[in-house]
Short mmCIF file of C-alpha atoms in Angstrom, two decimals:
data_model
loop_
_atom_site.label_atom_id
_atom_site.label_comp_id
_atom_site.label_asym_id
_atom_site.label_seq_id
_atom_site.Cartn_x
_atom_site.Cartn_y
_atom_site.Cartn_z
CA MET A 411 0.00 0.00 0.00
CA LYS A 412 1.06 3.58 -0.63
CA VAL A 413 0.30 6.16 2.05
CA VAL A 414 0.84 9.74 0.92
CA ILE A 415 1.03 12.57 3.44
CA LEU A 416 0.63 16.12 2.16
CA GLY A 417 2.52 18.43 4.50
CA ALA A 418 5.43 17.90 6.88
CA GLY A 419 4.47 20.09 9.80
CA ILE A 420 3.79 18.83 13.29
CA SER A 421 0.79 16.67 12.36
CA GLY A 422 1.96 15.41 8.96
CA HIS A 423 5.51 14.63 10.07
CA THR A 424 4.23 12.85 13.19
CA ALA A 425 1.91 10.74 11.02
CA ALA A 426 4.68 9.94 8.51
CA LEU A 427 7.16 8.74 11.14
CA LEU A 428 4.59 6.63 12.96
CA LEU A 429 3.29 5.10 9.75
CA LYS A 430 6.79 4.12 8.70
CA LYS A 431 7.50 2.69 12.15
CA ASN A 432 4.32 0.62 12.31
CA LEU A 433 3.85 -0.55 8.73
CA SER A 434 5.84 -3.41 7.28
CA LYS A 435 8.43 -2.83 4.57
CA ASP A 436 5.91 -3.94 1.95
CA HIS A 437 4.19 -0.59 2.27
CA GLU A 438 5.40 2.79 1.14
CA VAL A 439 5.18 6.07 3.03
CA ILE A 440 5.52 9.20 0.89
CA VAL A 441 5.64 12.80 2.07
CA VAL A 442 4.91 15.79 -0.17
CA SER A 443 5.86 19.18 1.27
CA PRO A 444 6.81 22.48 -0.40
CA ASN A 445 9.27 23.20 2.42
CA SER A 446 12.69 21.61 2.55
CA HIS A 447 12.93 22.14 6.31
CA TRP A 448 10.87 21.17 9.33
CA ASN A 449 10.11 24.01 11.70
CA TRP A 450 9.42 23.77 15.44
CA ILE A 451 6.95 26.63 15.20
CA PRO A 452 6.41 27.19 18.95
CA SER A 453 9.98 28.49 19.19
CA ASN A 454 9.56 30.99 16.34
CA ILE A 455 8.61 33.63 18.90
CA TRP A 456 12.10 33.30 20.35
CA VAL A 457 13.57 33.82 16.88
CA GLY A 458 11.35 36.89 16.67
CA VAL A 459 13.06 38.43 19.71
CA GLY A 460 16.57 37.30 18.87
CA LYS A 461 16.84 34.57 21.50
CA MET A 462 17.21 31.89 18.81
CA THR A 463 18.05 31.86 15.13
CA GLN A 464 16.34 30.18 12.21
CA LYS A 465 18.91 27.40 12.38
CA ASP A 466 17.89 26.63 15.98
CA VAL A 467 14.27 25.94 15.06
CA THR A 468 14.55 24.11 11.72
CA PHE A 469 16.25 21.09 10.17
CA ASP A 470 16.53 19.50 6.75
CA LEU A 471 13.67 17.07 6.12
CA LYS A 472 15.26 15.02 3.36
CA GLN A 473 18.05 13.81 5.62
CA VAL A 474 15.55 12.43 8.12
CA TYR A 475 13.30 10.93 5.46
CA ASP A 476 16.24 9.32 3.65
CA ARG A 477 17.40 7.77 6.94
CA LYS A 478 13.92 6.48 7.63
CA LYS A 479 13.34 5.38 4.05
CA ILE A 480 10.36 7.67 3.61
CA LYS A 481 10.09 8.95 0.04
CA PHE A 482 10.09 12.75 0.01
CA HIS A 483 8.90 15.07 -2.75
CA GLN A 484 9.69 18.73 -2.13
CA ALA A 485 6.58 19.94 -3.89
CA ARG A 486 3.22 21.54 -3.29
CA ALA A 487 0.03 19.59 -3.83
CA LEU A 488 -2.28 21.12 -6.42
CA THR A 489 -5.15 18.81 -7.25
CA LEU A 490 -6.72 15.67 -5.86
CA PHE A 491 -8.26 12.97 -8.00
CA PRO A 492 -9.84 10.75 -5.31
CA GLU A 493 -11.59 8.56 -7.88
CA GLY A 494 -8.70 8.39 -10.30
CA ARG A 495 -9.41 9.17 -13.93
CA GLU A 496 -11.18 7.38 -16.72
CA SER A 497 -7.85 5.91 -17.79
CA SER A 498 -7.10 4.51 -14.34
CA ALA A 499 -9.16 3.91 -11.19
CA LYS A 500 -6.19 4.53 -8.88
CA PRO A 501 -6.59 7.81 -6.95
CA PHE A 502 -3.73 10.26 -7.24
CA VAL A 503 -2.61 13.78 -6.33
CA GLU A 504 -1.04 16.18 -8.79
CA ILE A 505 1.98 18.00 -7.39
CA GLU A 506 4.30 20.77 -8.54
CA TYR A 507 7.91 20.67 -7.44
CA THR A 508 9.39 23.52 -5.41
CA HIS A 509 12.85 21.97 -5.19
CA PRO A 510 15.19 24.26 -7.18
CA SER A 511 16.32 21.42 -9.46
CA MET A 512 12.76 20.66 -10.54
CA GLN A 513 11.01 23.95 -9.92
CA GLY A 514 7.64 24.07 -11.65
CA THR A 515 7.72 20.46 -12.90
CA ARG A 516 4.49 18.59 -12.27
CA ALA A 517 3.95 14.95 -11.41
CA GLN A 518 1.18 12.61 -10.32
CA ILE A 519 1.55 10.55 -7.16
CA GLU A 520 -0.82 7.61 -6.79
CA TYR A 521 -1.97 6.62 -3.33
CA ASP A 522 -3.99 4.05 -1.44
CA TYR A 523 -4.37 6.36 1.56
CA LEU A 524 -3.96 10.10 1.70
CA ILE A 525 -3.49 12.37 4.71
CA ASN A 526 -4.04 16.07 4.12
CA ALA A 527 -1.80 17.80 6.68
CA THR A 528 -1.10 20.86 4.56
CA GLY A 529 -1.54 23.34 7.38
CA PRO A 530 -2.55 26.96 6.86
CA ARG A 531 -2.22 29.38 4.03
CA LEU A 532 -1.18 32.61 5.72
CA ASN A 533 -3.81 34.94 4.38
CA PHE A 534 -2.03 38.29 4.71
CA ALA A 535 -4.06 39.52 1.72
CA ALA A 536 -7.18 39.54 3.91
CA THR A 537 -6.06 42.90 5.37
CA PRO A 538 -4.53 45.61 3.14
CA GLY A 539 -1.03 46.41 4.38
CA LEU A 540 -0.66 43.29 6.51
CA GLY A 541 2.40 41.10 6.32
CA PRO A 542 6.14 41.08 5.69
CA GLU A 543 5.62 41.94 2.02
CA ALA A 544 3.80 45.08 3.20
CA PHE A 545 4.19 46.89 6.52
CA THR A 546 3.97 44.44 9.40
CA HIS A 547 5.87 41.44 10.71
CA SER A 548 4.98 37.88 11.55
CA VAL A 549 6.40 34.94 13.47
CA CYS A 550 4.41 32.30 11.59
CA THR A 551 7.46 30.98 9.76
CA SER A 552 11.11 30.93 10.80
CA GLU A 553 11.98 33.26 7.90
CA HIS A 554 9.35 35.76 8.97
CA ALA A 555 10.50 35.55 12.58
CA GLN A 556 14.13 36.19 11.61
CA GLU A 557 13.07 39.20 9.56
CA CYS A 558 10.87 40.38 12.43
CA TYR A 559 13.80 40.40 14.84
CA SER A 560 15.97 42.21 12.32
CA ALA A 561 13.44 45.05 12.11
CA LEU A 562 12.89 45.04 15.87
CA ASN A 563 16.61 45.23 16.57
CA SER A 564 16.96 48.23 14.24
CA LEU A 565 14.21 49.99 16.17
CA ILE A 566 15.82 49.12 19.51
CA GLN A 567 19.07 50.73 18.34
CA GLU A 568 17.12 53.91 17.51
CA MET A 569 15.41 53.74 20.90
CA LYS A 570 18.81 53.55 22.59
CA LYS A 571 19.52 56.93 21.00
CA GLY A 572 16.37 58.31 22.59
CA LYS A 573 13.55 57.50 20.18
CA LYS A 574 10.15 56.79 21.72
CA ALA A 575 8.19 54.09 19.91
CA THR A 576 4.80 52.39 19.80
CA LEU A 577 5.00 48.65 19.25
CA VAL A 578 1.83 46.77 18.38
CA VAL A 579 1.43 43.00 18.70
CA GLY A 580 -1.64 40.91 18.06
CA THR A 581 -4.03 39.81 15.35
CA GLY A 582 -4.25 41.42 11.94
CA HIS A 583 -7.87 40.43 11.25
CA GLY A 584 -11.06 39.74 13.15
CA THR A 585 -11.03 36.01 12.41
CA CYS A 586 -7.44 35.16 13.29
CA THR A 587 -6.39 32.23 15.44
CA CYS A 588 -3.14 31.67 17.38
CA GLU A 589 -3.80 34.45 19.89
CA GLY A 590 -1.56 32.47 22.26
CA ALA A 591 1.41 33.07 19.97
CA ALA A 592 0.70 36.80 19.96
CA PHE A 593 0.41 36.68 23.77
CA GLU A 594 3.84 35.02 23.97
CA TYR A 595 5.39 37.48 21.57
CA VAL A 596 4.16 40.59 23.37
CA PHE A 597 5.62 39.49 26.71
CA ASN A 598 8.89 38.35 25.17
CA LEU A 599 9.05 41.74 23.47
CA ASP A 600 8.49 43.46 26.82
CA PHE A 601 11.19 41.25 28.39
CA LEU A 602 13.65 42.09 25.60
CA LEU A 603 13.03 45.84 25.78
CA ARG A 604 13.63 45.77 29.55
CA ALA A 605 16.87 43.83 29.03
CA GLU A 606 17.96 46.39 26.43
CA GLY A 607 17.19 49.27 28.79
CA VAL A 608 14.61 50.91 26.51
CA ARG A 609 11.33 49.75 28.02
CA GLU A 610 10.49 53.19 29.40
CA GLN A 611 10.50 54.59 25.88
CA ALA A 612 8.10 51.97 24.56
CA ASN A 613 4.34 52.07 24.40
CA ILE A 614 3.36 48.43 23.84
CA VAL A 615 -0.17 47.72 22.65
CA PHE A 616 -1.74 44.28 22.38
CA LEU A 617 -4.35 44.44 19.62
CA THR A 618 -6.50 41.33 19.69
CA ASN A 619 -9.72 39.98 18.20
CA GLU A 620 -10.47 38.23 21.52
CA ALA A 621 -13.46 39.62 23.39
CA GLU A 622 -11.47 39.28 26.60
CA LEU A 623 -7.84 38.65 27.44
CA GLY A 624 -6.99 34.99 27.93
CA ASP A 625 -9.67 33.78 25.51
CA PHE A 626 -7.03 32.18 23.22
CA GLY A 627 -9.75 31.11 20.82
CA VAL A 628 -11.03 28.47 23.27
CA GLY A 629 -13.56 30.66 25.04
CA GLY A 630 -11.22 31.34 27.93
CA MET A 631 -11.20 29.11 31.00
CA LEU A 632 -12.10 29.01 34.66
CA LEU A 633 -9.17 28.28 36.98
CA SER A 634 -9.02 27.13 40.57
CA GLU A 635 -6.91 29.43 42.72
CA GLY A 636 -6.77 29.54 46.49
CA GLY A 637 -10.11 27.81 46.82
CA TYR A 638 -11.83 30.17 44.42
CA GLN A 639 -12.77 29.62 40.76
CA ILE A 640 -11.54 32.59 38.83
CA PRO A 641 -11.81 33.44 35.13
CA GLY A 642 -8.50 33.09 33.33
CA SER A 643 -9.08 36.60 31.98
CA HIS A 644 -8.35 38.00 35.43
CA PHE A 645 -4.94 36.38 35.46
CA ALA A 646 -4.26 37.47 31.91
CA MET A 647 -5.23 41.08 32.70
CA SER A 648 -3.04 40.94 35.77
CA LEU A 649 0.01 40.06 33.67
CA PHE A 650 -0.75 42.86 31.22
CA ALA A 651 -1.04 45.36 34.06
CA GLU A 652 2.08 44.05 35.74
CA ARG A 653 4.13 44.45 32.58
CA ASN A 654 2.47 47.76 31.58
CA VAL A 655 1.19 46.42 28.26
CA ASN A 656 -1.91 48.24 27.04
CA TRP A 657 -4.58 46.37 25.17
CA VAL A 658 -7.44 46.63 22.69
CA LEU A 659 -10.08 43.91 22.68
CA GLY A 660 -12.49 42.66 20.06
CA SER A 661 -10.62 44.29 17.21
CA HIS A 662 -10.78 43.74 13.47
CA VAL A 663 -7.96 45.42 11.56
CA ARG A 664 -9.31 47.10 8.42
CA LYS A 665 -6.13 48.37 6.84
CA ILE A 666 -2.54 49.22 7.63
CA SER A 667 -0.21 51.88 6.26
CA GLU A 668 3.47 52.38 6.96
CA THR A 669 2.67 54.33 10.12
CA GLN A 670 -0.94 53.67 11.04
CA ILE A 671 -3.28 50.78 11.82
CA GLU A 672 -6.99 51.31 11.27
CA TYR A 673 -9.30 48.97 13.14
CA GLU A 674 -12.87 48.61 14.31
CA ASP A 675 -13.96 46.98 17.51
CA LEU A 676 -17.05 45.35 18.96
CA SER A 677 -18.68 48.72 19.57
CA GLY A 678 -18.58 49.40 15.82
CA GLY A 679 -16.29 52.36 16.36
CA ILE A 680 -13.43 52.85 13.91
CA PHE A 681 -10.10 53.85 15.39
CA THR A 682 -6.54 54.48 14.30
CA LEU A 683 -3.31 53.63 16.06
CA ASP A 684 0.01 55.14 15.03
CA TYR A 685 2.84 52.66 15.33
CA ASP A 686 6.56 52.16 14.74
CA PHE A 687 6.70 48.35 14.78
CA ALA A 688 3.90 45.80 14.42
CA MET A 689 3.81 42.02 14.68
CA LEU A 690 0.31 41.04 13.63
CA LEU A 691 -0.72 37.49 12.85
CA PRO A 692 -2.69 36.81 9.68
CA PRO A 693 -5.93 34.85 9.43
CA PHE A 694 -5.64 31.37 7.98
CA THR A 695 -7.30 29.65 5.10
CA GLY A 696 -6.65 26.15 3.83
CA VAL A 697 -4.05 25.77 1.07
CA PRO A 698 -5.73 26.13 -2.34
CA LEU A 699 -6.25 22.47 -3.29
CA LYS A 700 -8.76 21.48 -5.94
CA ALA A 701 -10.45 18.12 -6.45
CA PHE A 702 -12.00 16.43 -9.50
CA ASP A 703 -14.04 13.28 -9.88
CA ARG A 704 -13.51 10.45 -12.33
CA GLU A 705 -15.33 12.33 -15.11
CA ASN A 706 -13.14 15.37 -14.48
CA LYS A 707 -16.01 17.30 -12.90
CA GLU A 708 -14.82 19.62 -10.13
CA ILE A 709 -15.78 18.45 -6.63
CA THR A 710 -13.68 20.95 -4.66
CA GLN A 711 -16.74 22.39 -2.93
CA ASP A 712 -17.81 18.91 -1.81
CA LEU A 713 -14.47 18.17 -0.16
CA PHE A 714 -13.52 21.59 1.15
CA SER A 715 -15.18 24.35 3.13
CA ALA A 716 -15.45 27.87 1.72
CA ALA A 717 -12.23 28.75 3.59
CA GLY A 718 -10.38 25.86 1.94
CA PHE A 719 -10.22 23.47 4.91
CA MET A 720 -11.05 19.83 4.29
CA LYS A 721 -14.37 18.50 5.55
CA VAL A 722 -14.10 15.48 7.79
CA ASP A 723 -16.47 13.59 10.11
CA ALA A 724 -17.81 16.74 11.79
CA ASP A 725 -21.33 18.19 11.92
CA TYR A 726 -21.16 21.13 9.50
CA GLN A 727 -24.81 22.05 9.72
CA ALA A 728 -25.06 25.79 10.35
CA LYS A 729 -26.42 26.38 13.84
CA ASP A 730 -26.68 29.06 16.44
CA TYR A 731 -24.06 29.29 19.20
CA SER A 732 -26.65 28.09 21.71
CA GLU A 733 -26.99 24.85 19.75
CA TRP A 734 -23.30 24.03 19.48
CA SER A 735 -22.36 20.66 20.86
CA PRO A 736 -19.08 18.86 21.56
CA ARG A 737 -20.45 16.13 19.27
CA ASP A 738 -20.15 18.59 16.35
CA TRP A 739 -16.41 18.01 16.41
CA PRO A 740 -14.74 15.30 14.33
CA GLN A 741 -13.53 12.07 15.88
CA THR A 742 -11.63 10.12 13.24
CA TYR A 743 -10.76 12.92 10.74
CA GLN A 744 -11.90 10.70 7.88
CA THR A 745 -13.45 12.46 4.89
CA GLN A 746 -16.27 11.28 2.64
CA PHE A 747 -13.59 9.26 0.87
CA LYS A 748 -12.73 6.48 3.29
CA ASN A 749 -9.06 6.54 2.35
CA ILE A 750 -8.57 10.30 2.81
CA PHE A 751 -8.02 12.03 6.15
CA ALA A 752 -7.37 15.65 7.11
CA ILE A 753 -5.53 16.62 10.30
CA GLY A 754 -4.05 19.61 12.08
CA ILE A 755 -5.05 22.98 10.67
CA ALA A 756 -6.06 21.34 7.37
CA PHE A 757 -9.33 19.92 8.69
CA ALA A 758 -12.43 22.09 8.61
CA PRO A 759 -13.71 22.79 12.12
CA PRO A 760 -17.52 22.73 12.46
CA HIS A 761 -17.47 26.24 13.97
CA GLN A 762 -15.47 28.29 16.44
CA ILE A 763 -14.99 27.41 20.07
CA SER A 764 -15.22 31.01 21.36
CA LYS A 765 -18.58 32.70 20.90
CA PRO A 766 -18.51 34.50 17.53
CA LEU A 767 -19.50 38.15 17.76
CA LYS A 768 -20.55 40.74 15.19
CA ASN A 769 -20.36 44.45 15.76
CA PRO A 770 -23.09 46.91 14.68
CA ASN A 771 -21.28 47.27 11.32
CA GLY A 772 -21.92 43.58 10.68
CA THR A 773 -18.21 42.76 10.96
CA LEU A 774 -17.50 39.28 12.28
CA ILE A 775 -14.98 39.39 15.11
CA ALA A 776 -14.43 35.78 16.08
CA PRO A 777 -11.22 34.00 17.04
CA ALA A 778 -10.89 30.85 14.97
CA PRO A 779 -10.37 27.61 16.93
CA PRO A 780 -6.74 26.69 17.52
CA ARG A 781 -5.77 23.20 16.36
CA THR A 782 -2.00 23.43 16.51
CA GLY A 783 0.64 21.94 18.77
CA MET A 784 -0.31 19.00 20.93
CA PRO A 785 -3.80 18.36 19.46
CA SER A 786 -2.33 18.53 15.97
CA ALA A 787 0.30 15.92 16.79
CA VAL A 788 -2.28 13.70 18.52
CA MET A 789 -4.39 13.79 15.35
CA GLY A 790 -1.33 12.70 13.38
CA ARG A 791 -0.76 9.81 15.76
CA THR A 792 -4.43 8.83 15.74
CA VAL A 793 -4.84 8.81 11.97
CA ALA A 794 -1.56 6.95 11.49
CA ALA A 795 -2.78 4.25 13.89
CA SER A 796 -6.13 4.07 12.10
CA ILE A 797 -4.52 3.67 8.69
CA VAL A 798 -2.20 0.95 9.97
CA SER A 799 -5.22 -0.89 11.37
CA MET A 800 -7.26 -0.36 8.21
CA ILE A 801 -4.46 -1.81 6.09
CA LYS A 802 -3.85 -4.77 8.39
CA ASN A 803 -7.52 -5.60 8.79
CA LYS A 804 -8.68 -4.66 5.30
CA THR A 805 -11.43 -2.39 6.55
CA ASP A 806 -12.43 1.19 5.81
CA ILE A 807 -13.42 1.94 9.42
CA PRO A 808 -10.83 3.93 11.38
CA SER A 809 -9.79 2.17 14.59
CA ARG A 810 -8.90 5.29 16.62
CA ARG A 811 -10.55 8.57 17.42
CA ALA A 812 -9.35 11.79 19.05
CA SER A 813 -11.99 14.47 19.25
CA MET A 814 -10.95 17.88 20.54
CA ALA A 815 -14.00 17.58 22.79
CA GLU A 816 -12.42 14.55 24.45
CA MET A 817 -8.82 15.68 24.33
CA GLY A 818 -6.93 18.03 26.57
CA ALA A 819 -4.06 20.32 25.82
CA ALA A 820 -0.97 21.42 27.64
CA CYS A 821 0.31 24.81 26.51
CA ILE A 822 3.34 26.76 27.62
CA ALA A 823 3.18 30.47 26.80
CA SER A 824 6.58 32.07 27.26
CA ALA A 825 6.66 35.45 28.99
CA GLY A 826 10.40 36.01 28.74
CA ALA A 827 13.36 33.73 28.00
CA ASP A 828 16.18 33.50 30.51
CA LEU A 829 17.54 30.51 32.43
CA PHE A 830 17.09 32.18 35.82
CA ARG A 831 14.86 35.19 35.18
CA GLY A 832 12.52 33.92 32.48
CA THR A 833 8.92 32.95 33.06
CA ALA A 834 6.12 31.22 31.19
CA ALA A 835 2.45 30.52 31.77
CA SER A 836 1.95 26.75 32.03
CA ILE A 837 -1.64 26.01 31.09
CA THR A 838 -3.54 22.74 30.94
CA MET A 839 -7.15 22.40 29.89
CA PHE A 840 -9.48 19.47 29.59
CA PRO A 841 -11.20 19.19 27.24
CA ILE A 842 -10.18 21.72 24.57
CA VAL A 843 -13.74 22.09 23.32
CA PRO A 844 -15.84 22.77 26.41
CA ASP A 845 -18.59 20.32 27.31
CA TYR A 846 -21.20 22.09 29.43
CA LYS A 847 -23.32 18.96 29.84
CA LYS A 848 -20.49 17.05 31.43
CA TYR A 849 -19.00 20.04 33.30
CA PRO A 850 -21.92 22.43 33.85
CA LYS A 851 -20.04 25.17 35.67
CA SER A 852 -17.21 25.89 33.29
CA GLY A 853 -17.36 23.36 30.46
CA ARG A 854 -14.08 21.85 31.61
CA ASP A 855 -12.73 19.55 34.30
CA LEU A 856 -11.24 21.99 36.84
CA LYS A 857 -8.91 19.31 38.17
CA TYR A 858 -7.14 19.33 34.79
CA THR A 859 -7.69 22.97 33.85
CA THR A 860 -4.92 24.90 35.50
CA GLY A 861 -2.54 27.78 34.93
CA GLU A 862 0.45 29.30 36.65
CA ILE A 863 3.30 31.61 35.78
CA GLY A 864 6.88 30.94 36.74
CA LEU A 865 10.42 30.04 35.81
CA ALA A 866 9.50 26.36 35.75
CA GLY A 867 7.30 27.06 32.72
CA HIS A 868 10.25 28.57 30.89
CA TRP A 869 12.36 25.49 31.66
CA ILE A 870 9.55 23.29 30.38
CA LYS A 871 9.22 25.25 27.16
CA THR A 872 12.98 24.98 26.63
CA LEU A 873 12.88 21.26 27.36
CA LEU A 874 10.02 20.80 24.91
CA HIS A 875 11.99 22.66 22.24
CA TYR A 876 14.88 20.19 22.42
CA ALA A 877 12.72 17.12 23.04
CA PHE A 878 10.42 17.70 20.08
CA ILE A 879 13.23 18.49 17.70
CA TYR A 880 14.94 15.26 18.85
CA LYS A 881 11.67 13.41 18.26
CA ALA A 882 11.09 14.99 14.86
CA LYS A 883 14.60 14.07 13.76
CA ALA A 884 13.66 10.47 14.60
CA TYR A 885 16.74 9.91 16.73
CA PRO A 886 16.96 6.72 18.82
CA LEU A 887 13.86 5.98 20.89
CA TRP A 888 12.16 9.08 19.45
CA TRP A 889 8.81 7.33 19.65
CA LEU A 890 8.99 7.26 23.45
CA ILE A 891 8.44 11.02 23.57
CA PRO A 892 4.67 11.55 23.71
CA GLU A 893 2.86 14.12 21.64
CA MET B 106 -10.56 55.14 21.80
CA SER B 107 -10.92 51.49 22.71
CA LEU B 108 -7.49 51.26 24.27
CA HIS B 109 -7.27 49.80 27.76
CA SER B 110 -4.47 51.42 29.72
CA ALA B 111 -2.50 48.96 31.81
CA GLU B 112 -1.78 51.72 34.32
CA LYS B 113 -5.40 52.73 34.78
CA GLU B 114 -7.31 49.45 34.65
CA LYS B 115 -8.43 48.17 38.03
CA VAL B 116 -7.01 44.68 38.13
CA PHE B 117 -5.63 42.58 40.92
CA LEU B 118 -1.88 42.33 40.88
CA PRO B 119 0.26 39.60 42.42
CA GLY B 120 1.75 40.42 45.79
CA ARG B 121 5.48 40.52 46.54
CA GLY B 122 5.49 36.96 47.82
CA ARG B 123 3.89 35.61 44.65
CA LEU B 124 6.28 37.61 42.47
CA PHE B 125 9.26 36.37 44.46
CA LEU B 126 8.18 32.76 44.11
CA ARG B 127 7.97 33.04 40.32
CA THR B 128 11.76 32.92 40.03
CA PHE B 129 12.71 31.45 43.43
CA LEU B 130 14.78 28.44 42.37
CA PRO B 131 13.87 25.86 45.04
CA TRP B 132 10.15 26.54 44.59
CA GLN B 133 10.37 26.54 40.83
CA ILE B 134 12.31 23.26 40.79
CA LEU B 135 9.42 21.71 42.72
CA ARG B 136 6.89 23.33 40.39
CA PHE B 137 8.84 22.00 37.38
CA PHE B 138 8.24 18.44 38.50
CA LEU B 139 4.65 19.00 39.55
CA ILE B 140 3.71 20.78 36.31
CA ASN B 141 5.34 17.99 34.32
CA LEU B 142 3.30 15.49 36.29
CA LYS B 143 0.11 17.41 35.54
CA MET B 144 1.01 17.63 31.87
CA SER B 145 1.79 13.90 31.76
CA GLN B 146 -1.65 13.17 33.19
CA MET B 147 -3.12 15.40 30.49
CA ILE B 148 -1.16 13.61 27.79
CA LEU B 149 -2.29 10.19 29.00
CA LYS B 150 -5.91 11.35 28.91
CA SER B 151 -5.53 12.82 25.45
CA HIS B 152 -3.86 10.29 23.22
CA GLY B 153 -7.08 9.20 21.62
CA SER B 154 -9.18 6.15 22.19
CA GLU B 155 -10.59 3.20 20.37
CA ASN B 156 -13.20 4.16 17.81
CA LYS B 157 -16.28 2.33 19.06
CA LYS B 158 -17.66 2.12 15.54
CA SER B 159 -14.63 0.04 14.55
CA ASP B 160 -15.42 -3.55 13.70
CA MET B 161 -12.05 -4.58 15.15
#
């Protein structure tokens, strides 16, 4: 059997390594990715403040895949033919090489099983002026993060000569996700400016689409503290006040110029913010894959949502927030084609987790649900195990499931990197998608929904950096490190 | 303007003791192990389960 994985990020790479480990040599594992390097994305924020370099957070994929005898095509996927073509019933994916030696050349890769782990398309175009090609910076890729630090460092040098500056960090559109990454970046930025002796000259503004601080796209959380149950937003606000970081909530950025950000908020008001440096995350769409049936009729809209994410075994019926249910969320990540799965950011969520809000202008301001990091890797593991079982047992029923409504997450949000002075917020939540029937008070199990800030969190984040790169390089006993 | 000023917002701030403990090595070494334990419990609960619809 041939198992093809599109994408070599956290979920796709996890799936590829586990498939190769657990399938016999009779079967082939093939990875298609436009990137030549794997990137431990959680550490990109440290590249963005100069604590690490691009080299520290990436490694060459081909070396690992050659060692593990996984066939690797450095290419982007263009089109799926899940029913094959009239000339051949075997399903295949059309790819276009990005490797310099074969740039632009197209090929067809047949498969028996396909995993779509293509991750996000960074949709900077959604907001005029957003992105490294325009006026703002990003930490979504290691290249962007390196460039971000370069610009930041230039500004710091000017600040050392007396310049006062406004630095804006947050989300560049009302429907962004990854607010946690923006949270990490703003506090690492604060930490860096203090270390450089220029913090007093900086006005730092956190510009977020979250309705309250600490929402993180998961509707916030209730935490137990000193016998009380306290909203996580109180702790988040406390950190912002402690570090003198100002904030704007419920924002949708309309446009950005070289010196000004224009945004609207939940009140419907339209505001401007002059700035000197901005790191604003883009909204995501799925990568632009198309699909055709056996008669060459386009079926893209059957397989993908309007935003380009792949539909899986979720309940996509449009419903009001009050009718949302944990059972809306997918379990096996299998699509309508029994041999195709979508995992990580590539799968289409049924809806948000946080309550979506619209302002009086009709603008949707709604954090998209995060599905990165640990959940993403767990999906990779789950689908790999299902495919192994399906091959061994000659069935089209997946053997494993991992719904975000039955899965927890452990997140470490850095608030400053230093071996003895750094801190990070260590957060656990269970489940990711709240279940108010099972946990009426807060939607989550308070025994496993916790948060604290301290140096230990920084050590853990550092440990995770080295551990997950070791695991991703498939060094000895890599598979012992859990997702 | 919709800007919230960190200086003016009425929020509770951690006391000196809490701030001290954040980087106090002996306490943080203990917290390192306890947080790892909590995260391990989370990981064990979250590695997926058998799909009950499976015929295997």
